[in-house]
CSV table of C-alpha atoms in Angstrom, one decimal:
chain,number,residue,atom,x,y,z
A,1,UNK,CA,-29.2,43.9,23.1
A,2,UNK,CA,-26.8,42.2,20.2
A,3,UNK,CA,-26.4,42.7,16.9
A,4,UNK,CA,-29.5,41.2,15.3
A,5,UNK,CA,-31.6,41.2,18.1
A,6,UNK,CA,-35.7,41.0,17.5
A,7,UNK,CA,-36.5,42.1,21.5
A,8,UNK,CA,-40.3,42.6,22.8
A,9,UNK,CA,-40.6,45.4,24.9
A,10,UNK,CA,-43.6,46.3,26.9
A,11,UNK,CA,-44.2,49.7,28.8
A,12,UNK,CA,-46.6,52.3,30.5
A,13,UNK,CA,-49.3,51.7,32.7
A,14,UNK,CA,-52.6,49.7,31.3
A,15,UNK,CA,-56.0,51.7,31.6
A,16,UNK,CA,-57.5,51.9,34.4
A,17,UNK,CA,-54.5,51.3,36.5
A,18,UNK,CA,-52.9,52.5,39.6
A,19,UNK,CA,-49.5,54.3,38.2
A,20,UNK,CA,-47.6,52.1,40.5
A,21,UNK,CA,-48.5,49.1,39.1
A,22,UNK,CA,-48.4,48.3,35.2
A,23,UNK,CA,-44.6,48.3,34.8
A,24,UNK,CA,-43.7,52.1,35.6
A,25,UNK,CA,-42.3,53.1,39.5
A,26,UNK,CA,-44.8,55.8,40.9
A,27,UNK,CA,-44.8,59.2,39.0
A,28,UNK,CA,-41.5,58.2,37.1
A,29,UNK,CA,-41.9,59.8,33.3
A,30,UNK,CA,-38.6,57.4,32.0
A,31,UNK,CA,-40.6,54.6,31.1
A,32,UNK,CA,-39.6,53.5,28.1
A,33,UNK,CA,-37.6,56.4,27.4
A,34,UNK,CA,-34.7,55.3,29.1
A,35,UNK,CA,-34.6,51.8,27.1
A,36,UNK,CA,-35.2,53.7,23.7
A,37,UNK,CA,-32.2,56.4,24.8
A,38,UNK,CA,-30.0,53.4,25.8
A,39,UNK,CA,-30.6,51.6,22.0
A,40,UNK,CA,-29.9,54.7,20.0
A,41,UNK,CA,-26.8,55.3,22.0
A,42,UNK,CA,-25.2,52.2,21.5
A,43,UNK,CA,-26.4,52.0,18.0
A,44,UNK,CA,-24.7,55.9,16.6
A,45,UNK,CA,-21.8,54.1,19.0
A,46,UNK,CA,-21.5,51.0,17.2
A,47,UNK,CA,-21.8,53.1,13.8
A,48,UNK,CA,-25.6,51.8,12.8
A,49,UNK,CA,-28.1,53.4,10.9
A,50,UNK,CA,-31.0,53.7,13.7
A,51,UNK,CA,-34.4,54.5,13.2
A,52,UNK,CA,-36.9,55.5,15.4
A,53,UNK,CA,-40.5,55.2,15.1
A,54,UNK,CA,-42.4,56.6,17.8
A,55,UNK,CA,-45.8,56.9,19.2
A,56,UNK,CA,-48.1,58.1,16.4
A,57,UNK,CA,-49.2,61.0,18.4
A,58,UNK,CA,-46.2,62.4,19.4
A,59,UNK,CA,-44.8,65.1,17.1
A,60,UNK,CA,-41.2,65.2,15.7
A,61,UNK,CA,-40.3,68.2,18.3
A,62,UNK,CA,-41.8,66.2,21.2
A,63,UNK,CA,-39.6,63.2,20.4
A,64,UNK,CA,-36.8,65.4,19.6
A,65,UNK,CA,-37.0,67.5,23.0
A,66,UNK,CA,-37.0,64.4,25.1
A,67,UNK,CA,-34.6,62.6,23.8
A,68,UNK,CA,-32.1,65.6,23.4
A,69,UNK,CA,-31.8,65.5,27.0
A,70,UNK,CA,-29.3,62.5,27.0
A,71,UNK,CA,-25.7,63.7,27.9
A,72,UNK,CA,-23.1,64.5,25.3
A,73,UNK,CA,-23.3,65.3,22.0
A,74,UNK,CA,-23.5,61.7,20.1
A,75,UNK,CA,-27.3,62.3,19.3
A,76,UNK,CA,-27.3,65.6,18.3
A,77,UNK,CA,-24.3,64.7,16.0
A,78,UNK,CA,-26.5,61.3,14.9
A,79,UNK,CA,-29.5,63.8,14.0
A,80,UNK,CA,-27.3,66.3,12.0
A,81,UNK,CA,-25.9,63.7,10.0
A,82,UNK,CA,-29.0,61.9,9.3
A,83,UNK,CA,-27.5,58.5,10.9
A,84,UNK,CA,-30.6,59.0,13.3
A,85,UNK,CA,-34.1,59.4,11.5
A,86,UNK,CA,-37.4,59.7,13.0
A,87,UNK,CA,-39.6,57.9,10.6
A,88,UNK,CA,-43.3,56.2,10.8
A,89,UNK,CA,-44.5,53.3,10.0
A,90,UNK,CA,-47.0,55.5,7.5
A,91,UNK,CA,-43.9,56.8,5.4
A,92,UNK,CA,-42.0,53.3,6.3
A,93,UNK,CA,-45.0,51.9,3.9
A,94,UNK,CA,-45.5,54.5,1.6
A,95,UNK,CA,-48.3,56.8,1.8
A,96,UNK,CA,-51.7,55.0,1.1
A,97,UNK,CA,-50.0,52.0,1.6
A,98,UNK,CA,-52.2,49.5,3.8
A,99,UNK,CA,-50.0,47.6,6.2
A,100,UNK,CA,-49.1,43.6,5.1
A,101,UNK,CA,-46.1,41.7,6.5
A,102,UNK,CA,-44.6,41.4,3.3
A,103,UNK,CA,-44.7,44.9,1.9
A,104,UNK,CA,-43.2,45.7,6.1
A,105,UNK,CA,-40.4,43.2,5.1
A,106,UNK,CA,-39.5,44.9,1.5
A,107,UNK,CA,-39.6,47.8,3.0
A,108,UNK,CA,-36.8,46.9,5.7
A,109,UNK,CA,-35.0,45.2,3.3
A,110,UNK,CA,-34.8,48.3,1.3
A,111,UNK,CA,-33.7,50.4,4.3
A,112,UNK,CA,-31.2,47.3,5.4
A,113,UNK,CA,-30.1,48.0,1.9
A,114,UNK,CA,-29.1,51.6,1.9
A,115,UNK,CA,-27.6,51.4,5.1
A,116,UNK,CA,-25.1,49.0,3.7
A,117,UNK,CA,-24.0,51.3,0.5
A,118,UNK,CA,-23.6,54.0,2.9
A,119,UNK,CA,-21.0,52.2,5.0
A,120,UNK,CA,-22.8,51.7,8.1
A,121,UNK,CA,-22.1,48.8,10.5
A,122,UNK,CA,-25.9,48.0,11.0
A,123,UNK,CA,-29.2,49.0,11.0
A,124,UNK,CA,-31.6,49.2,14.1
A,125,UNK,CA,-35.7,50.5,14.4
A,126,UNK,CA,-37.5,50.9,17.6
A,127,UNK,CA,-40.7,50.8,16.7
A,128,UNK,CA,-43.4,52.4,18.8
A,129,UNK,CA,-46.3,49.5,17.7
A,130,UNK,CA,-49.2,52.0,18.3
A,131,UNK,CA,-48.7,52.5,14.4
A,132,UNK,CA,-51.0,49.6,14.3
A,133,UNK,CA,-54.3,51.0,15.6
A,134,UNK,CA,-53.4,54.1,13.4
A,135,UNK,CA,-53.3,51.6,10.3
A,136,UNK,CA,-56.6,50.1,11.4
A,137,UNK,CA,-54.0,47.1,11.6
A,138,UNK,CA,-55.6,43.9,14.0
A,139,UNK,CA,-54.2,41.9,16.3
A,140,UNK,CA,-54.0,38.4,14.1
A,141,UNK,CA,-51.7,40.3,11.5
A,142,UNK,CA,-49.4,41.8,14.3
A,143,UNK,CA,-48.9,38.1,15.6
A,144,UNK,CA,-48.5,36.7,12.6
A,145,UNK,CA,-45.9,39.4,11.5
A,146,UNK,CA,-43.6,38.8,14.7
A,147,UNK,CA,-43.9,35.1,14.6
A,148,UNK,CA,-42.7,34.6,11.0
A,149,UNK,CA,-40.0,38.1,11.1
A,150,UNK,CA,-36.6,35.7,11.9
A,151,UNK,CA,-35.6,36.0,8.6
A,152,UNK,CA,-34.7,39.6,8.8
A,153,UNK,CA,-32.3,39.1,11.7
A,154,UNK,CA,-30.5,36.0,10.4
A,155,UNK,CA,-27.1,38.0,9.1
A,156,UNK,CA,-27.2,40.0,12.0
A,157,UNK,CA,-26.7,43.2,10.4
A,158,UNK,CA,-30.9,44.3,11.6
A,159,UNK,CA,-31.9,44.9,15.0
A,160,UNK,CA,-35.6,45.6,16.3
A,161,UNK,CA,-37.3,46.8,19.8
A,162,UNK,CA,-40.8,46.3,19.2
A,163,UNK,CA,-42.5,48.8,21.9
A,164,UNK,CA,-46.1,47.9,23.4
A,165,UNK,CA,-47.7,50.2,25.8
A,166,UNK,CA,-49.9,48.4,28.3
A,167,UNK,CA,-53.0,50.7,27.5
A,168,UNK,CA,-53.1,50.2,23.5
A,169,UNK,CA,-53.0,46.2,24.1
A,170,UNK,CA,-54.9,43.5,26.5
A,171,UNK,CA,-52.6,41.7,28.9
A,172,UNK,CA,-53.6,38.6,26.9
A,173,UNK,CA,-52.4,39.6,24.3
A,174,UNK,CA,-49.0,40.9,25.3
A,175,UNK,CA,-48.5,37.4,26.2
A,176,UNK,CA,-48.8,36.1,22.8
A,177,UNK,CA,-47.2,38.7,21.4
A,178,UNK,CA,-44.1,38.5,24.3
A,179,UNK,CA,-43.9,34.8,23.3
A,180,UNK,CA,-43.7,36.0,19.7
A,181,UNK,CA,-40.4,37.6,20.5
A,182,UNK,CA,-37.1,35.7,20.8
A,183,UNK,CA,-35.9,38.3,23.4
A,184,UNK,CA,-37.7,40.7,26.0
A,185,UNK,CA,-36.5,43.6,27.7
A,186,UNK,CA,-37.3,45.1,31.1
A,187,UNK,CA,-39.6,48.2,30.7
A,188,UNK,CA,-36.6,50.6,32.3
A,189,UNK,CA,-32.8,50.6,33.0
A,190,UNK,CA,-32.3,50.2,36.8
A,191,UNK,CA,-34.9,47.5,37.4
A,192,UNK,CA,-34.5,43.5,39.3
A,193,UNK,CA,-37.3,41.4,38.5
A,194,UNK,CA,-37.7,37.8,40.3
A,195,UNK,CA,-39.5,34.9,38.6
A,196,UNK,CA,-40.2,32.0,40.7
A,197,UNK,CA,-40.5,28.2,39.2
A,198,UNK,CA,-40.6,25.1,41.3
A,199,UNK,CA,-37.0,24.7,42.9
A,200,UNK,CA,-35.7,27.4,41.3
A,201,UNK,CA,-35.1,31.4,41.2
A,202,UNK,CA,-34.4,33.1,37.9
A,203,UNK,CA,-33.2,37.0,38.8
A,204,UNK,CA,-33.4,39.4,35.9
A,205,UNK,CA,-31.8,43.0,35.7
A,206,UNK,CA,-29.7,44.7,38.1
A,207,UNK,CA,-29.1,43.4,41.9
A,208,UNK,CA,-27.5,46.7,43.6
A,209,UNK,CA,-28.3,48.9,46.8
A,210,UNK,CA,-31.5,50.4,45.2
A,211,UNK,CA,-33.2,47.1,44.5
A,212,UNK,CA,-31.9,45.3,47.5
A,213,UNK,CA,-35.0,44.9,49.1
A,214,UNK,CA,-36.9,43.4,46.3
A,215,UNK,CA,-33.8,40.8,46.1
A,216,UNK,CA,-33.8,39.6,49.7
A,217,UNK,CA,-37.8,39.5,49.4
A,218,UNK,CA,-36.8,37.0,46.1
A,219,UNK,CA,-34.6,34.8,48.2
A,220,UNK,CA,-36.8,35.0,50.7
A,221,UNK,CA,-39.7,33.5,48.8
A,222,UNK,CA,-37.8,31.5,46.8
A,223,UNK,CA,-36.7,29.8,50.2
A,224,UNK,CA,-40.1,29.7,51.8
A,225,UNK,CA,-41.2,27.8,49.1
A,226,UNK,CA,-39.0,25.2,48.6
A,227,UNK,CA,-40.3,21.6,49.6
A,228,UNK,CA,-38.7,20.4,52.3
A,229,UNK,CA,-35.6,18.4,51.1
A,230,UNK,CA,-35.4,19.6,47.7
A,231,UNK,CA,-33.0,21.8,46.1
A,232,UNK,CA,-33.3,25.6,45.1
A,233,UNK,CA,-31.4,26.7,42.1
A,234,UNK,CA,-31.1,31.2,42.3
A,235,UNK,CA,-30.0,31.6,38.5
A,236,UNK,CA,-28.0,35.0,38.0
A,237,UNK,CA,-27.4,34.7,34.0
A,238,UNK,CA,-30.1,37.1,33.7
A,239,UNK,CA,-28.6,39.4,35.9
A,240,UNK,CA,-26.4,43.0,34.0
A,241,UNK,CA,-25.1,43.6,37.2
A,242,UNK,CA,-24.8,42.1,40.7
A,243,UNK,CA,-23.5,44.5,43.8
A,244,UNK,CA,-22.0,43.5,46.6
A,245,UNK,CA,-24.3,43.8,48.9
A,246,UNK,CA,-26.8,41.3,47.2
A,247,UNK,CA,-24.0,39.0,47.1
A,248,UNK,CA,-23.4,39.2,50.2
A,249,UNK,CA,-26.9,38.9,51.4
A,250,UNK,CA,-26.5,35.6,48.6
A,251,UNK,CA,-23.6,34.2,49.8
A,252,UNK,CA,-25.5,34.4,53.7
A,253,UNK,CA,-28.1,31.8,52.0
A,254,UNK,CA,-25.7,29.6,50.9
A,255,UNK,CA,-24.0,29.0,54.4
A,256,UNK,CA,-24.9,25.5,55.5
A,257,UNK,CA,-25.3,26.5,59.1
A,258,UNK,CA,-27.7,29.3,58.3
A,259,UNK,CA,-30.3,26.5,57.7
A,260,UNK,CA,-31.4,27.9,54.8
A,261,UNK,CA,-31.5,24.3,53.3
A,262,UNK,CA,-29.8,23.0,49.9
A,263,UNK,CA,-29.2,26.1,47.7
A,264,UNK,CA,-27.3,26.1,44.2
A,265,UNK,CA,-26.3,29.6,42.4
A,266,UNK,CA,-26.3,29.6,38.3
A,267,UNK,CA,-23.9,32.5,37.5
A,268,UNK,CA,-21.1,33.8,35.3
A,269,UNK,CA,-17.5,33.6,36.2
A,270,UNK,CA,-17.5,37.3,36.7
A,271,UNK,CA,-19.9,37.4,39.4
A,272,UNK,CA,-19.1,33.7,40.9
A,273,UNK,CA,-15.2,35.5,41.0
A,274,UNK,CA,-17.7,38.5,43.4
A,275,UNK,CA,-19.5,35.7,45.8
A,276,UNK,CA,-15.6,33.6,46.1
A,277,UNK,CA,-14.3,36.5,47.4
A,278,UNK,CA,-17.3,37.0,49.6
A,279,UNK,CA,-16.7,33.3,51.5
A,280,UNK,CA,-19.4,31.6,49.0
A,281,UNK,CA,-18.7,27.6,49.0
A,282,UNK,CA,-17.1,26.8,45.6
A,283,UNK,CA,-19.3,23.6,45.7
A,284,UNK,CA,-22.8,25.4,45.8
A,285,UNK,CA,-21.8,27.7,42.8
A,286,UNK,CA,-22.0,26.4,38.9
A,287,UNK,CA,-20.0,28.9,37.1
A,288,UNK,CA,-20.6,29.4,33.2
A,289,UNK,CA,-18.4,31.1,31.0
A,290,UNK,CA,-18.3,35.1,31.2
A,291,UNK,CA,-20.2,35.0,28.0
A,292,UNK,CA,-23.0,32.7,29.2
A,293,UNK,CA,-25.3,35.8,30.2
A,294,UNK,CA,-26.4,36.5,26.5
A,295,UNK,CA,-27.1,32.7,25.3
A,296,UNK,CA,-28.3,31.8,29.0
A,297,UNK,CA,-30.6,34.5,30.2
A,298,UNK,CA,-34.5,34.4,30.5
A,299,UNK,CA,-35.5,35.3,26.6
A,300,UNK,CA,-39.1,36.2,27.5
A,301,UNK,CA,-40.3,38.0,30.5
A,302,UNK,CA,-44.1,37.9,30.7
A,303,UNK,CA,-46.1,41.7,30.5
A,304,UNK,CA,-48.9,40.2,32.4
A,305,UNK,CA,-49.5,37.1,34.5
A,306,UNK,CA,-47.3,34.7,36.7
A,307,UNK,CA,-45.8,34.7,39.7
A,308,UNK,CA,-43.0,37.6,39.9
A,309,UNK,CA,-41.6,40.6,42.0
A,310,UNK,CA,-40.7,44.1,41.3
A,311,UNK,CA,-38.1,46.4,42.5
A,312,UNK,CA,-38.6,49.6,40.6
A,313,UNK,CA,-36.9,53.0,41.3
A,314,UNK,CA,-35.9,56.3,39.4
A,315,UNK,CA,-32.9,54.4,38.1
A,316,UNK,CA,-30.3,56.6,35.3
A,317,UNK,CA,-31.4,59.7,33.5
A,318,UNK,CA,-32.7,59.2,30.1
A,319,UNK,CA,-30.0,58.5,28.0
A,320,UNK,CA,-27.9,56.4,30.4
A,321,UNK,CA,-25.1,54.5,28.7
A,322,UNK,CA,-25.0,50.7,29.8
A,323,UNK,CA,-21.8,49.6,31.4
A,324,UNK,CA,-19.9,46.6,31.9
A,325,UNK,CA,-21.0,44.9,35.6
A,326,UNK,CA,-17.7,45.8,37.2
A,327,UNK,CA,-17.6,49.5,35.6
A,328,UNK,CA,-19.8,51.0,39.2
C-alpha cells in the first residue's frame, strides 16, 4: 500500500465452509494477520501514527499476544511510545455515540489532526469492520460510507485497510463493498491469484517456487482458452514479485515454435530485464516503466464470484516485512 491508500480487504472462511476454501490455505491461522502485521510495520517504519481496530471480540491482550510475535523490536517500541494504539470504533465515536458517516469522518479528521502536531509522517487505521454489527450499523450505511470516503485520502497524509471477514458479510455484498474500494488486497502475504478475461491473463501477488503450480495452471488455461487466432495478453503489473522459475516456465510460452499461439506479456522493466535474460523475444514483451506496478495493477480483486485461481500456502510468519522483487 501507498501513502493515502483506501484498500478493501476481505478474509477468513464464510460459514458453512470448507476451511480450504473461503480465502484461507487449510488450517493456516495467518489469515489476515499477516496483512495487518505487514501495515503496521511499514507504517512505525515510515514514522505514521497507526491505529488498529480489531475484531470486536477480541480483547486488547489477544491482539497484543498475536501480534507481538513479529520479529524485532519496532512494535514493541511503537506500543510503548503510543505511536501504535489499539482503539475501537466504540471509543473512535465516543461512547453512546450511534455510528453516521459524518460523525466517522470528524472523528478521523480529529485523529489526522493530532498526528500532525505531534510530528508524525502520517496516519494509518486498519479497521476490523465487524464494529458494524456491534453498532447495530446496516449494510446501506456501510456502502454509502466507503463510496463517498475519497475525501479523506486526497493529501495523502491518511491511509485505511478496511477488513471484512467472509462469515460477518454475504458474498453479495463483499462485491459491492470490494467495488466500493479504490484498491484491494490479497487476504495473505505469499499468495498468486489468476483472473481470466477474454484474451487476456491478469496475475496478482507473488509468482515464486511455492505457487508455481497454480501459475503454470494460469497459463495453462489462459492458453486453452484462447480462440483460435487471437491474441493472449499475461499482464504481470499486478505481480510484487516474479521468480525465475515462473519466468522461465513464461518465457517457454512465448517461444513461437512451442505452438503455444500469439502470446503478449504486460510487465515492468524490472521483470521484462528477468524474462530478457531468460531468451524471452523482445517483440512479445511491452515493458512499462519500473513504477507502472502501483498505477497499473488490478485495483479490485473480487471476494466472491468470477472466474479465478488460487495458489495458497503457509507463506511468511506474521509480521513479515515486504521486500523489493529482487531482494530474495
Amino acid at each position: 500500500m501507498r501513502p493515502g491508500d483506501h484498500a478493501f480487504l476481505c478474509y477468513g472462511q464464510a460459514r458453512g465452509t470448507d476451511p480450504r476454501e473461503g480465502g484461507a490455505s487449510p488450517g493456516a491461522g495467518t489469515d489476515g494477520w499477516d496483512v495487518l502485521s505487514a501495515f503496521i510495520w511499514s507504517g512505525l517504519a515510515r514514522g505514521e501514527k497507526v491505529l488498529v481496530l480489531p475484531p470486536p471480540g477480541l480483547t486488547e491482550p489477544m491482539v497484543w499476544a498475536r501480534l507481538q510475535q513479529a520479529p524485532g523490536l519496532l512494535l514493541a517500541t511503537g506500543r510503548t511510545s503510543g505511536q501504535l494504539r489499539l482503539t475501537s470504533m466504540r471509543e473512535l465515536l465516543g461512547h453512546g455515540g450511534r455510528f453516521t458517516a459524518e460523525r466517522q469522518w470528524q472523528r478521523i479528521r480529529e485523529q489526522a489532526g493530532a498526528a500532525r502536531r505531534e510530528g508524525y509522517a502520517g496516519l494509518r487505521a486498519y479497521v476490523d469492520m465487524g464494529w458494524a454489527a456491534d453498532l447495530d450499523t446496516g449494510v446501506e450505511e456501510l456502502r454509502d460510507r466507503e463510496r463517498r470516503a475519497d475525501h479523506l485520502f486526497t493529501d495523502r497524509f491518511y491511509s485505511e485497510i478496511c477488513a471484512y471477514h467472509r462469515r460477518d458479510f454475504p458474498t453479495g455484498v463483499l462485491d459491492t463493498l470490494c467495488e466500493a474500494h479504490p484498491r484491494n488486497l490479497l487476504s495473505g502475504l505469499g499468495q498468486l491469484h489468476a483472473l481470466h478475461d477474454p484474451g487476456a491473463l491478469r496475475l496478482i501477488g507473488e509468482a515464486d517456487i511455492a505457487t508455481r503450480g497454480c501459475f503454470r495452471r494460469a497459463l495453462r488455461t489462459g492458453l486453452s482458452g484462447a480462440a483460435p487466432g487471437t491474441r493472449l495478453t499475461v499482464d504481470l503489473t499486478g505481480l510484487t514479485f516474479l521468480g525465475g522459475e515462473c519466468a522461465a516456465d513464461l518465457v517457454e510460452a512465448l517461444d513461437p515454435g512451442a505452438g503455444q499461439g500469439d502470446v503478449r506479456v504486460r510487465c515492468t522493466a524490472r521483470d521484462a530485464a528477468l524474462l530478457f535474460r531468460l531468451g524471452a523475444d523482445r517483440s512479445a514483451v511491452d515493458t512499462l516503466p519500473a513504477d507502472a506496478r502501483t498505477a497499473t495493477a488490478p485495483a479490485r480483486w473480487p471476494p466472491g464470484g468470477g472466474r479465478r485461481e488460487n495458489g495458497f500456502h503457509a507463506g511468511p510468519p506474521v509480521g513479515y516485512r515486504p521486500r523489493d522483487v529482487r531482494q530474495r
